[in-house]
Coordinates of C-alpha atoms in Angstrom, one line a residue:
Chain A
M7 CA -9.3 -25.5 -14.9
K8 CA -7.5 -22.4 -16.3
K9 CA -4.5 -21.6 -14.0
I10 CA -3.9 -17.9 -13.7
G11 CA -0.7 -16.6 -12.0
V12 CA -0.8 -13.4 -10.0
L13 CA 2.5 -11.5 -9.7
A14 CA 2.9 -11.6 -5.7
L15 CA 5.7 -9.3 -5.1
Q16 CA 3.8 -6.2 -3.8
G17 CA 0.5 -4.7 -4.2
A18 CA -3.2 -5.7 -4.5
I19 CA -2.6 -9.5 -4.9
R20 CA -5.5 -11.0 -2.9
E21 CA -8.1 -8.9 -4.8
H22 CA -7.1 -10.3 -8.1
I23 CA -6.8 -13.9 -6.7
N24 CA -10.5 -13.3 -5.4
Q25 CA -11.5 -12.1 -9.0
I26 CA -9.9 -15.1 -10.5
E27 CA -11.6 -17.5 -8.4
A28 CA -14.9 -15.8 -9.1
V29 CA -14.6 -16.5 -12.9
G30 CA -14.1 -20.0 -12.1
C31 CA -10.4 -20.3 -12.6
E32 CA -7.4 -21.4 -10.1
A33 CA -5.3 -18.6 -8.8
I34 CA -1.6 -19.0 -8.0
A35 CA 0.7 -16.4 -6.3
I36 CA 4.0 -16.0 -8.4
K37 CA 6.9 -15.1 -6.0
S38 CA 9.6 -17.0 -8.0
A39 CA 10.5 -18.1 -11.5
D40 CA 9.7 -21.7 -10.6
D41 CA 5.9 -20.6 -9.9
L42 CA 5.6 -19.6 -13.5
V43 CA 5.7 -23.2 -14.6
G44 CA 2.3 -24.3 -16.1
I45 CA 0.3 -21.2 -15.8
D46 CA -2.1 -20.3 -18.5
G47 CA -2.3 -16.6 -18.0
L48 CA -0.5 -13.8 -15.7
V49 CA -1.9 -11.0 -14.0
L50 CA 0.5 -8.1 -13.0
P51 CA -1.5 -6.3 -10.1
G52 CA -1.5 -2.8 -9.0
G53 CA 1.1 -1.6 -6.7
E54 CA 4.0 0.8 -7.0
S55 CA 5.7 0.0 -10.3
T56 CA 9.1 1.2 -9.2
T57 CA 9.0 -1.2 -6.1
I58 CA 7.7 -4.1 -8.2
R59 CA 10.4 -3.5 -10.9
N60 CA 13.0 -3.5 -8.3
L61 CA 11.9 -6.8 -6.9
L62 CA 11.4 -8.5 -10.4
D63 CA 15.2 -7.6 -10.9
R64 CA 16.3 -8.9 -7.5
F65 CA 14.4 -12.1 -7.6
H66 CA 15.4 -12.6 -11.2
L67 CA 11.7 -12.7 -12.6
L68 CA 12.0 -9.9 -15.3
E69 CA 13.6 -12.1 -18.0
P70 CA 11.4 -15.1 -17.4
I71 CA 8.4 -13.0 -17.5
R72 CA 9.5 -11.4 -20.6
H73 CA 10.2 -14.6 -22.2
L74 CA 6.7 -15.9 -21.6
A75 CA 5.2 -12.7 -22.8
E76 CA 7.0 -13.0 -26.1
Q77 CA 5.8 -16.6 -26.4
G78 CA 2.3 -15.5 -26.3
L79 CA 1.3 -16.0 -22.8
P80 CA -1.8 -13.9 -21.8
M81 CA -0.9 -11.2 -19.5
F82 CA -3.3 -8.6 -17.9
G83 CA -1.7 -5.5 -16.2
T84 CA -3.7 -3.3 -13.9
C85 CA -2.2 0.4 -13.2
A86 CA 1.4 -0.4 -12.1
G87 CA 1.0 -3.7 -14.0
L88 CA 0.2 -1.7 -17.3
I89 CA 3.3 0.3 -16.5
L90 CA 5.3 -2.7 -16.4
L91 CA 3.9 -4.1 -19.6
A92 CA 4.5 -1.0 -21.7
E93 CA 6.8 -0.5 -24.3
N94 CA 7.5 3.2 -23.7
I95 CA 7.0 5.3 -20.5
V96 CA 6.9 8.9 -20.7
G97 CA 9.9 10.6 -19.1
Y98 CA 11.7 7.3 -18.7
E99 CA 14.3 6.0 -21.1
E100 CA 14.0 2.2 -20.4
P101 CA 10.6 0.3 -20.1
H102 CA 10.2 -2.5 -17.6
L103 CA 8.9 -5.5 -19.5
G104 CA 8.5 -3.4 -22.5
V105 CA 6.3 -5.8 -24.3
M106 CA 2.8 -4.0 -25.1
K107 CA 2.9 -1.8 -28.1
V108 CA 1.6 1.2 -25.8
T109 CA 3.1 4.5 -24.5
V110 CA 1.8 5.2 -20.9
E111 CA 2.4 8.1 -18.5
R112 CA 2.6 7.6 -14.8
N113 CA 0.4 9.3 -12.4
S114 CA -1.2 11.1 -15.3
F115 CA -4.5 12.0 -13.4
G116 CA -2.5 13.7 -10.6
R117 CA -1.6 12.8 -6.9
Q118 CA -4.0 10.7 -4.6
I119 CA -6.1 13.7 -3.8
D120 CA -7.2 13.7 -7.6
S121 CA -7.8 9.9 -7.4
F122 CA -11.4 8.9 -8.3
E123 CA -14.0 6.5 -9.2
C124 CA -16.6 6.6 -12.2
D125 CA -18.8 4.5 -14.2
L126 CA -16.9 3.6 -17.3
P127 CA -18.3 2.5 -20.5
I128 CA -16.8 -0.2 -22.5
P129 CA -18.4 0.1 -26.0
K130 CA -17.1 -3.4 -27.2
L131 CA -18.8 -5.2 -24.3
K132 CA -21.9 -3.2 -24.4
R133 CA -21.8 -2.2 -20.7
N134 CA -20.4 0.1 -17.9
V135 CA -18.1 -1.0 -15.3
P136 CA -17.3 0.7 -12.0
A137 CA -13.7 2.0 -12.4
V138 CA -11.4 3.0 -9.5
F139 CA -8.5 5.2 -10.6
I140 CA -5.7 5.4 -8.0
R141 CA -2.8 7.7 -9.0
A142 CA -3.4 6.1 -12.1
P143 CA -1.6 6.1 -15.4
H144 CA -3.1 6.4 -18.7
I145 CA -2.1 5.2 -22.3
V146 CA -0.9 8.2 -24.3
S147 CA -0.7 6.5 -27.6
V148 CA -0.9 3.1 -29.1
E149 CA 0.4 1.3 -32.4
E150 CA -2.1 0.9 -35.1
H151 CA -3.1 -2.7 -34.5
V152 CA -3.9 -2.1 -30.7
E153 CA -7.4 -2.1 -29.7
I154 CA -8.6 0.7 -27.6
L155 CA -11.4 -0.8 -25.5
A156 CA -12.2 2.2 -23.1
K157 CA -11.5 6.0 -22.8
H158 CA -12.1 8.3 -19.9
E159 CA -12.0 12.2 -20.6
N160 CA -10.4 11.3 -23.8
R161 CA -7.6 9.3 -22.3
I162 CA -7.1 5.6 -23.2
V163 CA -7.5 3.7 -19.9
L164 CA -8.0 0.0 -21.2
A165 CA -6.5 -1.5 -24.5
R166 CA -5.6 -5.0 -26.0
D167 CA -2.4 -5.7 -27.8
R168 CA -2.5 -9.4 -29.1
N169 CA -2.0 -11.3 -25.7
F170 CA -1.8 -8.4 -23.4
L171 CA -4.5 -6.5 -21.7
G172 CA -3.6 -3.3 -20.0
C173 CA -5.9 -1.4 -17.8
S174 CA -5.3 2.0 -15.8
F175 CA -7.8 1.6 -13.2
H176 CA -8.5 -1.3 -10.6
P177 CA -11.3 -3.7 -11.4
E178 CA -10.1 -5.9 -8.7
L179 CA -11.2 -3.2 -6.0
T180 CA -14.7 -3.7 -7.0
K181 CA -17.0 -6.7 -7.3
D182 CA -17.5 -6.3 -11.0
I183 CA -15.7 -9.3 -12.8
T184 CA -16.3 -8.0 -16.4
I185 CA -12.7 -7.3 -17.1
M186 CA -11.5 -10.3 -15.5
Q187 CA -13.9 -12.4 -17.6
Y188 CA -12.8 -10.8 -20.7
F189 CA -9.1 -11.5 -19.8
V190 CA -9.9 -15.1 -19.2
E191 CA -11.6 -15.3 -22.7
M192 CA -8.2 -14.4 -24.2
I193 CA -6.6 -17.5 -23.0
Chain B
M19 CA -20.1 11.1 -12.3
K20 CA -16.5 11.2 -11.4
Q21 CA -16.1 11.1 -7.6
L22 CA -13.1 12.0 -5.6
G23 CA -11.9 11.0 -2.2
T24 CA -14.8 8.0 -1.8
E25 CA -14.1 5.3 0.7
R26 CA -13.1 2.9 -2.1
V27 CA -10.6 5.4 -3.5
K28 CA -9.0 6.1 -0.1
R29 CA -9.0 2.5 1.0
G30 CA -7.9 1.4 -2.4
M31 CA -4.9 3.5 -2.3
A32 CA -3.7 1.6 1.0
E33 CA -4.5 -1.7 -0.7
M34 CA -2.1 -0.9 -3.4
Q35 CA 0.8 -0.5 -0.7
K36 CA 0.4 -4.1 0.5
G37 CA 3.2 -5.9 1.0
G38 CA 5.5 -2.9 0.8
V39 CA 7.6 -0.9 3.0
I40 CA 7.0 2.8 4.0
M41 CA 10.0 4.7 5.2
D42 CA 10.5 7.7 7.0
V43 CA 12.7 10.4 5.3
V44 CA 13.6 14.1 6.7
N45 CA 15.0 15.4 3.1
A46 CA 15.0 14.9 -0.7
E47 CA 18.1 12.8 -0.6
Q48 CA 17.0 10.4 1.9
A49 CA 13.6 10.2 -0.2
K50 CA 15.6 9.2 -3.3
I51 CA 17.6 6.4 -1.6
A52 CA 14.3 5.0 -0.1
E53 CA 12.6 5.1 -3.5
A54 CA 15.6 3.4 -5.2
A55 CA 15.6 0.8 -2.3
G56 CA 11.9 0.0 -3.4
A57 CA 10.0 1.7 -0.8
V58 CA 6.2 1.9 -1.9
A59 CA 5.9 5.4 -0.3
V60 CA 7.9 7.7 2.0
M61 CA 6.7 9.6 5.0
A62 CA 8.1 13.1 4.9
L63 CA 9.2 14.3 8.5
E64 CA 11.3 17.1 10.1
R65 CA 12.9 14.6 12.4
V66 CA 12.6 10.5 12.7
P67 CA 10.9 9.3 15.8
S68 CA 14.3 8.7 17.8
D69 CA 15.3 12.3 17.4
I70 CA 11.9 13.6 18.2
R71 CA 12.3 11.5 21.4
K72 CA 15.8 13.0 22.1
A73 CA 14.8 16.6 21.2
G74 CA 11.9 16.7 23.8
G75 CA 9.5 19.6 23.6
V76 CA 6.4 19.9 21.3
A77 CA 6.5 17.9 18.0
R78 CA 4.5 19.4 15.2
M79 CA 3.7 18.9 11.6
A80 CA 7.0 19.1 9.5
D81 CA 8.1 22.5 7.8
P82 CA 6.1 22.4 4.6
R83 CA 9.2 23.1 2.8
I84 CA 10.6 19.7 3.7
V85 CA 7.2 17.9 2.7
E86 CA 7.4 19.7 -0.6
E87 CA 11.1 18.9 -1.2
V88 CA 10.3 15.3 -0.8
M89 CA 7.2 15.5 -3.0
N90 CA 9.3 16.9 -5.6
A91 CA 12.0 14.4 -5.5
V92 CA 10.2 11.2 -5.8
S93 CA 7.6 9.5 -8.0
I94 CA 6.3 7.2 -5.1
P95 CA 3.5 8.5 -2.8
V96 CA 4.5 11.0 0.1
M97 CA 2.8 10.7 3.5
A98 CA 3.2 13.2 6.1
K99 CA 2.3 13.5 10.0
A100 CA -0.5 15.8 11.5
R101 CA -0.8 16.1 15.3
I102 CA -3.8 14.1 16.6
G103 CA -6.8 16.3 16.4
H104 CA -5.0 19.3 14.6
I105 CA -7.7 20.1 11.9
V106 CA -5.6 22.9 10.3
E107 CA -2.2 20.8 10.1
A108 CA -4.3 18.1 8.3
R109 CA -6.2 20.7 6.3
V110 CA -2.4 22.2 5.3
L111 CA -1.1 18.9 4.3
E112 CA -4.3 18.0 2.3
A113 CA -4.0 21.5 0.6
M114 CA -0.3 20.6 -0.3
G115 CA -1.5 17.5 -2.0
V116 CA 0.4 14.9 0.2
D117 CA -0.9 11.4 -0.8
Y118 CA -1.7 10.1 2.8
I119 CA -1.8 11.9 6.3
D120 CA -0.6 10.0 9.4
E121 CA -2.6 11.3 12.3
S122 CA 0.3 10.5 14.6
E123 CA 1.1 9.8 18.3
V124 CA 4.6 10.5 17.4
L125 CA 3.8 14.2 17.3
T126 CA 2.6 16.0 20.4
P127 CA -1.3 15.8 20.2
A128 CA -3.3 18.8 19.6
D129 CA -6.4 17.5 21.1
E130 CA -6.4 15.0 24.0
E131 CA -10.4 14.3 23.7
F132 CA -11.1 14.2 19.8
H133 CA -9.3 12.6 16.9
L134 CA -9.9 14.1 13.5
L135 CA -13.2 13.5 11.6
K136 CA -11.2 11.8 8.8
S137 CA -14.2 11.0 6.7
D138 CA -14.4 14.9 6.0
Y139 CA -11.3 14.9 4.0
T140 CA -10.5 14.1 0.4
V141 CA -7.1 12.8 1.4
P142 CA -6.8 9.3 3.1
F143 CA -5.7 8.8 6.7
V144 CA -3.6 6.3 8.3
C145 CA -3.9 6.0 12.2
G146 CA -2.2 3.8 14.9
C147 CA -4.0 1.3 17.1
R148 CA -3.3 -1.0 19.9
D149 CA -6.4 -3.0 20.1
L150 CA -9.5 -3.6 18.0
G151 CA -11.5 -1.0 19.9
E152 CA -9.0 1.7 18.9
A153 CA -8.8 0.3 15.4
A154 CA -12.7 0.5 15.0
R155 CA -12.8 4.0 16.4
R156 CA -10.4 5.2 14.1
I157 CA -12.2 3.6 11.1
G158 CA -15.4 4.8 12.3
E159 CA -13.9 8.4 12.2
G160 CA -12.9 7.7 8.5
A161 CA -9.3 6.3 8.6
S162 CA -8.5 4.3 5.4
M163 CA -5.5 2.4 6.7
L164 CA -4.2 1.3 10.2
R165 CA -1.0 0.7 11.6
T166 CA 0.1 -0.7 15.0
K167 CA 1.4 2.1 17.3
G168 CA 4.3 -0.1 18.6
E169 CA 6.6 2.2 20.3
P170 CA 8.2 4.6 18.0
G171 CA 11.8 5.4 17.9
T172 CA 12.8 2.7 20.3
G173 CA 14.1 0.2 17.7
N174 CA 12.2 -2.3 20.0
I175 CA 9.7 -4.6 18.4
V176 CA 8.0 -5.7 21.4
E177 CA 5.3 -3.2 21.5
A178 CA 4.3 -3.7 17.7
V179 CA 4.1 -7.3 18.2
R180 CA 1.9 -6.9 21.2
H181 CA -0.5 -4.6 19.4
I182 CA -0.8 -6.7 16.0
R183 CA -1.2 -9.9 18.2
Q184 CA -3.9 -8.1 20.2
V185 CA -5.8 -6.7 17.2
N186 CA -5.8 -10.0 15.2
A187 CA -7.0 -12.1 18.1
Q188 CA -9.7 -9.6 18.8
V189 CA -10.7 -9.8 15.0
R190 CA -10.8 -13.7 15.2
R191 CA -13.1 -13.5 18.4
V192 CA -15.4 -11.2 16.6
I193 CA -15.4 -13.4 13.4
G194 CA -16.2 -16.5 15.7
M195 CA -18.9 -14.8 17.5
N196 CA -22.8 -15.2 17.2
A197 CA -24.5 -12.3 15.7
D198 CA -26.4 -11.7 19.1
E199 CA -23.2 -11.2 20.9
L200 CA -21.7 -8.5 18.9
M201 CA -23.4 -5.5 20.7
T202 CA -22.0 -6.4 23.9
E203 CA -18.7 -6.9 22.3
A204 CA -19.0 -3.5 20.7
K205 CA -19.7 -2.1 24.2
I206 CA -16.8 -3.9 25.9
L207 CA -14.4 -2.8 23.2
G208 CA -15.9 0.7 22.8
A209 CA -15.9 -0.1 19.1
P210 CA -18.9 1.1 16.6
Y211 CA -21.4 -1.9 16.5
E212 CA -21.7 -1.7 12.6
L213 CA -18.1 -2.2 12.1
L214 CA -17.9 -5.4 14.0
V215 CA -20.7 -6.6 11.9
E216 CA -18.7 -5.7 8.9
I217 CA -15.8 -7.5 10.3
K218 CA -17.6 -10.8 10.9
K219 CA -19.1 -10.6 7.5
L220 CA -15.8 -10.0 5.8
G221 CA -13.6 -12.3 8.0
R222 CA -11.0 -9.6 8.4
L223 CA -10.5 -5.8 9.0
P224 CA -12.1 -3.6 6.4
V225 CA -9.0 -1.6 5.8
V226 CA -5.2 -2.6 5.5
N227 CA -3.2 -2.8 8.8
F228 CA 0.5 -2.1 8.6
A229 CA 3.1 -2.6 11.4
A230 CA 4.8 0.3 12.8
G231 CA 6.8 1.5 15.9
G232 CA 9.9 -0.5 16.5
V233 CA 11.0 -2.1 13.4
A234 CA 14.7 -2.2 13.3
T235 CA 15.9 -5.3 11.3
P236 CA 14.9 -7.2 8.1
A237 CA 14.0 -10.0 10.6
D238 CA 11.7 -7.7 12.5
A239 CA 10.0 -6.6 9.2
A240 CA 9.5 -10.3 8.4
L241 CA 8.1 -11.0 11.9
M242 CA 5.6 -8.5 11.6
M243 CA 4.4 -9.9 8.3
E244 CA 4.5 -13.3 9.8
L245 CA 2.0 -12.0 12.5
G246 CA -0.4 -10.7 9.7
A247 CA 0.7 -7.3 9.1
D248 CA -0.1 -6.1 5.6
G249 CA 3.1 -4.1 5.1
V250 CA 5.6 -2.1 7.3
F251 CA 6.5 1.3 8.3
V252 CA 10.0 1.8 9.1
G253 CA 10.9 5.0 11.1
S254 CA 14.2 5.6 12.7
G255 CA 15.6 2.1 11.7
I256 CA 16.7 2.9 8.2
F257 CA 18.5 6.1 8.3
K258 CA 19.9 5.6 11.9
S259 CA 21.4 2.5 10.7
E260 CA 25.0 2.3 9.7
N261 CA 24.4 1.6 5.9
P262 CA 20.9 3.2 5.2
E263 CA 20.8 2.0 1.5
K264 CA 21.7 -1.5 2.0
F265 CA 19.5 -1.6 5.2
A266 CA 16.5 -0.2 3.2
R267 CA 16.9 -2.9 0.4
A268 CA 17.3 -5.6 2.8
I269 CA 14.0 -4.6 4.8
V270 CA 12.1 -4.4 1.5
E271 CA 13.4 -7.9 0.4
A272 CA 12.7 -9.5 3.8
T273 CA 9.2 -8.0 3.6
T274 CA 8.3 -9.6 0.3
H275 CA 9.9 -12.9 1.2
Y276 CA 9.1 -13.1 4.9
Q277 CA 9.0 -16.9 4.9
D278 CA 12.1 -17.3 3.0
Y279 CA 14.6 -17.8 6.0
K280 CA 17.6 -18.5 4.1
L281 CA 17.4 -15.3 2.1
I282 CA 16.6 -13.4 5.3
A283 CA 20.0 -14.8 6.6
E284 CA 21.6 -13.8 3.5
I285 CA 20.5 -10.3 3.3
S286 CA 21.1 -9.8 6.9
K287 CA 24.8 -10.5 6.6
E288 CA 27.1 -7.7 7.1
L289 CA 24.4 -5.0 7.2
G290 CA 26.2 -3.1 9.9
T291 CA 24.9 -2.0 13.2
P292 CA 21.2 -1.5 13.4
M293 CA 19.9 1.4 15.4
K294 CA 20.4 1.1 19.0
G295 CA 17.4 0.2 20.8
I296 CA 15.7 1.2 23.9
D297 CA 14.4 -1.2 26.7
I298 CA 10.6 -0.3 26.9
A299 CA 10.7 -1.1 30.7
T300 CA 13.2 1.8 31.0
L301 CA 10.8 4.3 29.5
P302 CA 9.0 6.4 31.9
A303 CA 5.2 6.2 31.5
E304 CA 5.0 9.8 30.2
E305 CA 7.5 9.1 27.5
R306 CA 5.4 6.3 25.9
M307 CA 4.1 7.7 22.7
Q308 CA 1.6 4.9 22.4
E309 CA -0.4 6.2 25.3
R310 CA -1.4 9.3 23.3
G311 CA -4.8 9.1 21.6
W312 CA -7.4 6.7 22.9

């Protein structure tokens, strides 16, 4: 059985664990570098990216995760997790992990009052998924080799770059497991 | 096609705050300290609860200038408090674009009979509760997030502990009940029946429940997480302590690693003096904020 870690510093951890189990994999909460040993993939959940970054630094997780990312460990970032993965963040000089070849903008759909849900078509998978956007970022631009998997109002909201899957919205807040299944197939 | 302010969008916002610390701030400078320390959100206020207690008189929604100043200062979500039942304060905060409204007993209630119909708003609400009946009534009105009432501004954790234990014990009781016992339980608790059915089905509350009202130290924050809180609000505790920056960081770390006692020992060293607390028994009944609302 594939073992998928969920970075468990802050945010929607339980929801991702439920989704991982729903696709028939084993889920492991990652709180320290020791927990990273032996995982086949890593989910970076939604939450507050500034908070998660802070805790990654303080508990010495940033470098070990970046190392695994560069070695090719599949990683799936939702919302704050996408911001952690991105190589560039609009308005910030430094990225966090900076491993996924995309530029993201934080809170780009507005404040909470502008947060929304919609039915999002994923052309490659030939189906729609329910997508919940909460103070969501979006992908402003991507390097040439990055595969754009979904757009909303002409903004990139789901993309894959090699071993990285980045998503603006929160599939984990719905019962739909399409995106998690797609991620598991990347492993 | 694109739907704003749905239950999933409003409750989901609170889900993203789980495992985090929400800090009371009264200006942009404090908001920035809170953000840098790792707060998941800030609560913009004119005064922290312990100062509200001291000042006496009627406590109202903060001056919109303060709320705006805080919103402009940080990239994390900003919450603000409206008086219980004060429709216009809530609408004003919503119009300003705050990310979450706390319909709060810390302020003087505007309505002693009716809470806000929170399902009517696009902005999500958090409300205080002391037991499952109160929790369920607030969810019934549309609250997307709960917190214990505790006893705000006292630096004394005893009431928050009482409230989280009470809610969780009652949730466990409902989960263990037979389906034909739920209507009677709804009557006893004064809770909407449908919500008890939902709690039994989910095996938990349908919204997150944070700790609030008396958290003064990293160990207090960890205690509330241990007792099943989804996260922590810290009101007066941080900016009434000797070294707010250090204190804020320590509370964030203790909330994440609430079962790592060596770490909590380490971060609790040389933190300086926490806020001076108040023994609840010395508080006259009319000064207990938790009695506000029903």
